[in-house]
Tab-separated table of C-alpha atoms in Angstrom:
chain	number	residue	atom	x	y	z
A	1	MET	CA	-0.033	-0.193	0.075
A	2	PRO	CA	1.338	3.315	-0.414
A	3	ARG	CA	2.081	5.397	2.155
A	4	CYS	CA	0.878	8.920	3.135
A	5	ILE	CA	3.141	10.856	4.981
A	6	PHE	CA	2.718	14.260	6.380
A	7	HIS	CA	5.477	16.769	7.403
A	8	VAL	CA	4.336	19.369	9.594
A	9	ASP	CA	6.565	22.456	10.536
A	10	LEU	CA	6.114	25.063	12.868
A	11	ASP	CA	6.567	28.742	11.219
A	12	ALA	CA	9.358	30.403	12.613
A	13	PHE	CA	8.432	28.958	15.916
A	14	PHE	CA	11.353	30.646	18.233
A	15	VAL	CA	9.962	34.029	16.428
A	16	SER	CA	6.250	33.033	16.383
A	17	ALA	CA	6.247	31.769	20.379
A	18	GLU	CA	7.568	35.088	21.626
A	19	ARG	CA	5.493	36.821	19.748
A	20	ILE	CA	2.462	34.790	21.664
A	21	ASP	CA	2.919	37.353	24.810
A	22	ARG	CA	5.242	40.052	22.622
A	23	PRO	CA	2.411	41.346	19.877
A	24	GLU	CA	4.407	44.431	19.215
A	25	LEU	CA	7.209	42.056	17.608
A	26	ARG	CA	4.564	41.380	15.029
A	27	ASP	CA	5.123	42.318	11.697
A	28	ARG	CA	8.875	43.138	12.445
A	29	PRO	CA	12.328	42.065	11.722
A	30	VAL	CA	13.029	40.111	14.696
A	31	VAL	CA	15.993	37.738	15.121
A	32	VAL	CA	15.817	34.803	18.599
A	33	GLY	CA	19.624	34.842	19.459
A	34	GLY	CA	20.763	36.976	21.876
A	35	GLU	CA	22.456	40.489	21.878
A	36	PRO	CA	23.975	41.588	18.708
A	37	GLY	CA	27.200	42.587	20.292
A	38	SER	CA	27.751	39.074	22.101
A	39	ARG	CA	29.436	36.191	20.307
A	40	GLY	CA	26.132	34.283	20.008
A	41	VAL	CA	24.802	33.229	16.251
A	42	VAL	CA	20.822	33.843	15.035
A	43	ALA	CA	18.523	30.678	16.183
A	44	CYS	CA	15.327	31.870	14.426
A	45	ALA	CA	14.787	34.792	12.129
A	46	SER	CA	11.096	36.177	10.984
A	47	TYR	CA	10.136	35.757	7.718
A	48	GLU	CA	9.844	39.923	7.427
A	49	ALA	CA	14.515	39.778	8.462
A	50	ARG	CA	14.768	36.964	5.921
A	51	PRO	CA	14.866	38.891	2.244
A	52	TYR	CA	18.052	41.060	3.941
A	53	GLY	CA	19.880	37.702	4.135
A	54	LEU	CA	19.322	36.555	8.005
A	55	HIS	CA	19.049	32.987	8.738
A	56	ALA	CA	19.446	30.346	11.465
A	57	GLY	CA	23.303	29.814	12.370
A	58	MET	CA	24.614	33.670	11.365
A	59	PRO	CA	26.556	35.556	13.964
A	60	LEU	CA	24.152	37.900	15.672
A	61	ALA	CA	27.363	40.680	14.383
A	62	GLN	CA	26.354	39.507	11.009
A	63	ALA	CA	22.570	39.562	10.897
A	64	GLN	CA	22.531	43.410	13.047
A	65	ARG	CA	24.548	44.725	9.609
A	66	LEU	CA	22.323	43.274	7.797
A	67	CYS	CA	19.507	44.919	9.105
A	68	PRO	CA	20.374	47.056	11.700
A	69	GLN	CA	16.299	47.798	11.966
A	70	ALA	CA	15.690	43.993	13.731
A	71	ILE	CA	14.978	43.596	17.183
A	72	PHE	CA	17.081	41.476	18.317
A	73	VAL	CA	15.717	39.217	21.888
A	74	PRO	CA	17.154	36.328	23.460
A	75	GLY	CA	16.096	32.811	23.892
A	76	ARG	CA	13.074	30.821	26.176
A	77	PHE	CA	13.928	27.656	25.753
A	78	HIS	CA	10.775	26.928	28.433
A	79	LEU	CA	8.291	28.446	26.612
A	80	TYR	CA	9.804	26.191	23.357
A	81	SER	CA	10.240	23.473	25.201
A	82	ASP	CA	6.066	23.979	26.474
A	83	LEU	CA	4.619	24.160	23.313
A	84	SER	CA	6.591	21.970	21.757
A	85	ARG	CA	5.158	19.240	23.910
A	86	ARG	CA	1.771	20.379	23.419
A	87	PHE	CA	2.192	20.627	19.455
A	88	MET	CA	3.753	16.814	19.767
A	89	ASP	CA	0.922	16.176	22.358
A	90	ILE	CA	-2.079	17.316	19.147
A	91	LEU	CA	-0.037	15.489	16.359
A	92	GLY	CA	-0.047	12.153	18.683
A	93	GLU	CA	-3.770	12.793	18.939
A	94	PHE	CA	-4.263	12.150	14.783
A	95	THR	CA	-0.959	9.193	14.946
A	96	PRO	CA	0.856	7.182	17.149
A	97	ASP	CA	3.279	6.761	13.712
A	98	LEU	CA	4.719	9.996	14.894
A	99	GLN	CA	8.702	10.474	14.355
A	100	PRO	CA	9.665	14.266	15.639
A	101	LEU	CA	12.437	16.082	14.603
A	102	GLY	CA	13.555	18.938	17.483
A	103	LEU	CA	11.155	20.572	18.758
A	104	ASP	CA	8.905	22.143	16.091
A	105	GLU	CA	8.833	19.407	12.956
A	106	ALA	CA	7.598	16.358	13.307
A	107	TYR	CA	6.527	13.097	10.076
A	108	MET	CA	3.072	11.477	10.194
A	109	ASP	CA	2.622	8.192	8.885
A	110	MET	CA	-1.361	8.936	8.493
A	111	THR	CA	-1.899	5.695	5.322
A	112	GLY	CA	-4.933	4.457	5.968
A	113	PHE	CA	-6.472	6.668	8.295
A	114	GLU	CA	-8.681	7.943	5.528
A	115	GLN	CA	-11.309	6.019	6.483
A	116	MET	CA	-11.176	7.651	10.213
A	117	TYR	CA	-11.005	11.851	9.177
A	118	GLY	CA	-11.375	11.852	5.290
A	119	PRO	CA	-9.087	13.312	3.097
A	120	ALA	CA	-5.612	13.932	3.407
A	121	GLY	CA	-5.906	17.575	2.997
A	122	GLN	CA	-8.852	18.346	5.002
A	123	THR	CA	-6.626	16.452	7.878
A	124	ALA	CA	-3.793	18.900	7.328
A	125	ARG	CA	-6.486	21.714	7.546
A	126	ARG	CA	-7.472	20.796	11.246
A	127	ILE	CA	-4.223	19.969	12.490
A	128	ARG	CA	-3.283	23.519	11.200
A	129	GLU	CA	-6.771	24.656	12.777
A	130	ARG	CA	-5.879	23.234	16.360
A	131	VAL	CA	-2.220	24.105	16.571
A	132	ARG	CA	-3.709	27.703	15.660
A	133	LYS	CA	-6.127	27.475	17.740
A	134	GLU	CA	-4.565	26.007	21.036
A	135	LEU	CA	-0.944	27.300	20.654
A	136	GLY	CA	-1.407	30.368	18.936
A	137	LEU	CA	1.189	29.388	16.494
A	138	THR	CA	1.081	27.974	12.249
A	139	ALA	CA	2.197	25.175	10.518
A	140	SER	CA	2.971	24.044	7.639
A	141	VAL	CA	2.072	20.654	5.919
A	142	GLY	CA	3.713	18.341	3.143
A	143	ILE	CA	2.013	15.709	2.239
A	144	ALA	CA	3.387	13.182	0.175
A	145	SER	CA	4.278	9.070	-0.169
A	146	SER	CA	7.532	9.547	1.240
A	147	LYS	CA	9.465	11.797	3.996
A	148	VAL	CA	11.484	13.414	1.641
A	149	VAL	CA	8.675	14.601	-0.920
A	150	ALA	CA	6.989	15.611	2.209
A	151	LYS	CA	9.272	17.806	3.684
A	152	VAL	CA	10.179	19.392	0.195
A	153	ALA	CA	6.437	20.131	-0.174
A	154	SER	CA	6.056	21.757	3.252
A	155	ASP	CA	9.191	23.972	2.755
A	156	LEU	CA	7.746	25.356	-0.161
A	157	CYS	CA	4.316	26.018	1.317
A	158	LYS	CA	5.216	28.764	4.173
A	159	PRO	CA	4.339	30.119	5.810
A	160	ASP	CA	0.486	28.911	6.729
A	161	GLY	CA	0.234	26.659	4.051
A	162	GLN	CA	0.060	22.957	2.598
A	163	LEU	CA	0.750	21.595	0.062
A	164	GLU	CA	-0.101	17.525	-1.755
A	165	VAL	CA	1.914	15.716	-4.502
A	166	PRO	CA	-0.125	13.184	-6.181
A	167	LEU	CA	0.500	9.841	-6.324
A	168	GLY	CA	3.026	9.243	-8.992
A	169	GLY	CA	3.924	12.760	-9.534
A	170	GLU	CA	7.228	13.026	-6.587
A	171	ALA	CA	9.666	12.893	-9.516
A	172	GLY	CA	8.010	15.837	-11.649
A	173	PHE	CA	6.732	17.812	-7.999
A	174	LEU	CA	10.769	17.476	-7.339
A	175	ALA	CA	12.491	18.036	-11.571
A	176	PRO	CA	12.274	21.636	-11.936
A	177	LEU	CA	13.618	22.464	-7.928
A	178	ASP	CA	17.005	23.578	-7.334
A	179	VAL	CA	19.295	20.798	-6.199
A	180	ARG	CA	19.447	22.263	-2.896
A	181	LYS	CA	15.991	22.118	-1.959
A	182	LEU	CA	17.002	18.268	-1.541
A	183	PRO	CA	17.410	17.300	2.152
A	184	GLY	CA	20.509	15.812	2.058
A	185	VAL	CA	22.193	18.343	-0.066
A	186	GLY	CA	23.876	20.976	1.946
A	187	PRO	CA	26.746	23.617	0.750
A	188	SER	CA	29.786	20.843	0.016
A	189	THR	CA	27.784	18.222	-2.234
A	190	GLU	CA	26.026	21.512	-3.846
A	191	LEU	CA	29.001	22.451	-5.261
A	192	LEU	CA	30.240	19.107	-6.159
A	193	LEU	CA	27.154	18.367	-8.095
A	194	HIS	CA	27.449	21.679	-10.129
A	195	GLY	CA	30.725	20.446	-11.150
A	196	LEU	CA	29.087	17.787	-12.752
A	197	GLY	CA	26.764	19.885	-14.463
A	198	VAL	CA	23.916	19.410	-12.051
A	199	ARG	CA	21.368	22.368	-10.966
A	200	THR	CA	18.129	21.030	-10.160
A	201	ILE	CA	16.823	17.712	-8.616
A	202	GLY	CA	15.588	16.309	-12.169
A	203	GLY	CA	19.106	16.605	-13.448
A	204	LEU	CA	20.279	14.549	-10.596
A	205	ALA	CA	17.619	12.158	-11.073
A	206	ALA	CA	19.319	11.258	-14.281
A	207	LEU	CA	22.157	10.901	-13.642
A	208	PRO	CA	23.654	7.227	-14.026
A	209	GLY	CA	23.859	5.524	-10.973
A	210	SER	CA	27.956	4.787	-11.128
A	211	ILE	CA	28.636	8.250	-11.104
A	212	LEU	CA	27.263	9.051	-7.796
A	213	ARG	CA	28.414	6.097	-6.770
A	214	TYR	CA	31.622	7.286	-7.505
A	215	ARG	CA	32.032	10.298	-6.233
A	216	LEU	CA	29.950	9.672	-3.065
A	217	GLY	CA	29.581	6.067	-2.419
A	218	VAL	CA	26.377	4.413	-0.866
A	219	TRP	CA	25.019	7.295	0.289
A	220	GLY	CA	24.820	8.691	-3.889
A	221	GLU	CA	22.365	6.067	-4.601
A	222	GLY	CA	20.255	7.028	-1.491
A	223	LEU	CA	20.800	10.921	-3.176
A	224	ARG	CA	19.498	9.747	-6.496
A	225	ARG	CA	16.608	7.794	-5.527
A	226	SER	CA	15.270	10.755	-2.690
A	227	ALA	CA	15.891	12.654	-5.928
A	228	ARG	CA	13.196	10.280	-7.711
A	229	GLY	CA	10.753	11.046	-5.246
A	230	GLN	CA	11.488	7.198	-3.993
A	231	GLY	CA	12.641	5.795	-0.565
A	232	GLY	CA	12.928	8.580	2.075
A	233	GLY	CA	12.750	5.496	4.765
A	234	HIS	CA	9.640	4.787	7.233
A	235	VAL	CA	8.202	6.734	9.771
A	236	HIS	CA	10.002	5.905	13.348
A	237	PRO	CA	7.564	6.695	16.360
């Protein structure tokens, strides 16, 4: 039976959590991570800050140079931890096959639950509505037959969206996307693939397996399968 996998991801989680009781931060460029004079890094940047090039892992001093009007706030892990627990509790009410990834995202195996909840898209809307109503947060949901494709879908529909990739359409959905959109392709792998003339996920899928095995070993074969919308493993509770 084909799988039905959800990837549910809270949008700009740390910033959104801070905005719950600090409404003055809404619609402003916000950085969670600490004071810009410290040696820390950005833990989360709001969507209003991202057009300036801000992203997680960037040194705070650099973030301030790029976006001097940004509001910098320290993190409150106890707040994020509590919201994360409640978020996972909501997801766990829909399926026992839940695989958290950090505090703000999780895979859900929803295979066979259509008879109980209705179509997958309808269930995703119910989940997003509950997260919004009970936590004051927004979530994006990708729906597909594999974990890899579901994660790419959720990334593309952010913020506060959902995207369902139809069964059989996985490879076509991935093909035109930049190869960096594929989970597992970091800066060094991207550079290697560019050297092979590959800039899209479809280009990666079309590469002969022998080339990827030679350049990346067994991992290269898995990357090629992912580029074709295959595999991605099971959801591990």
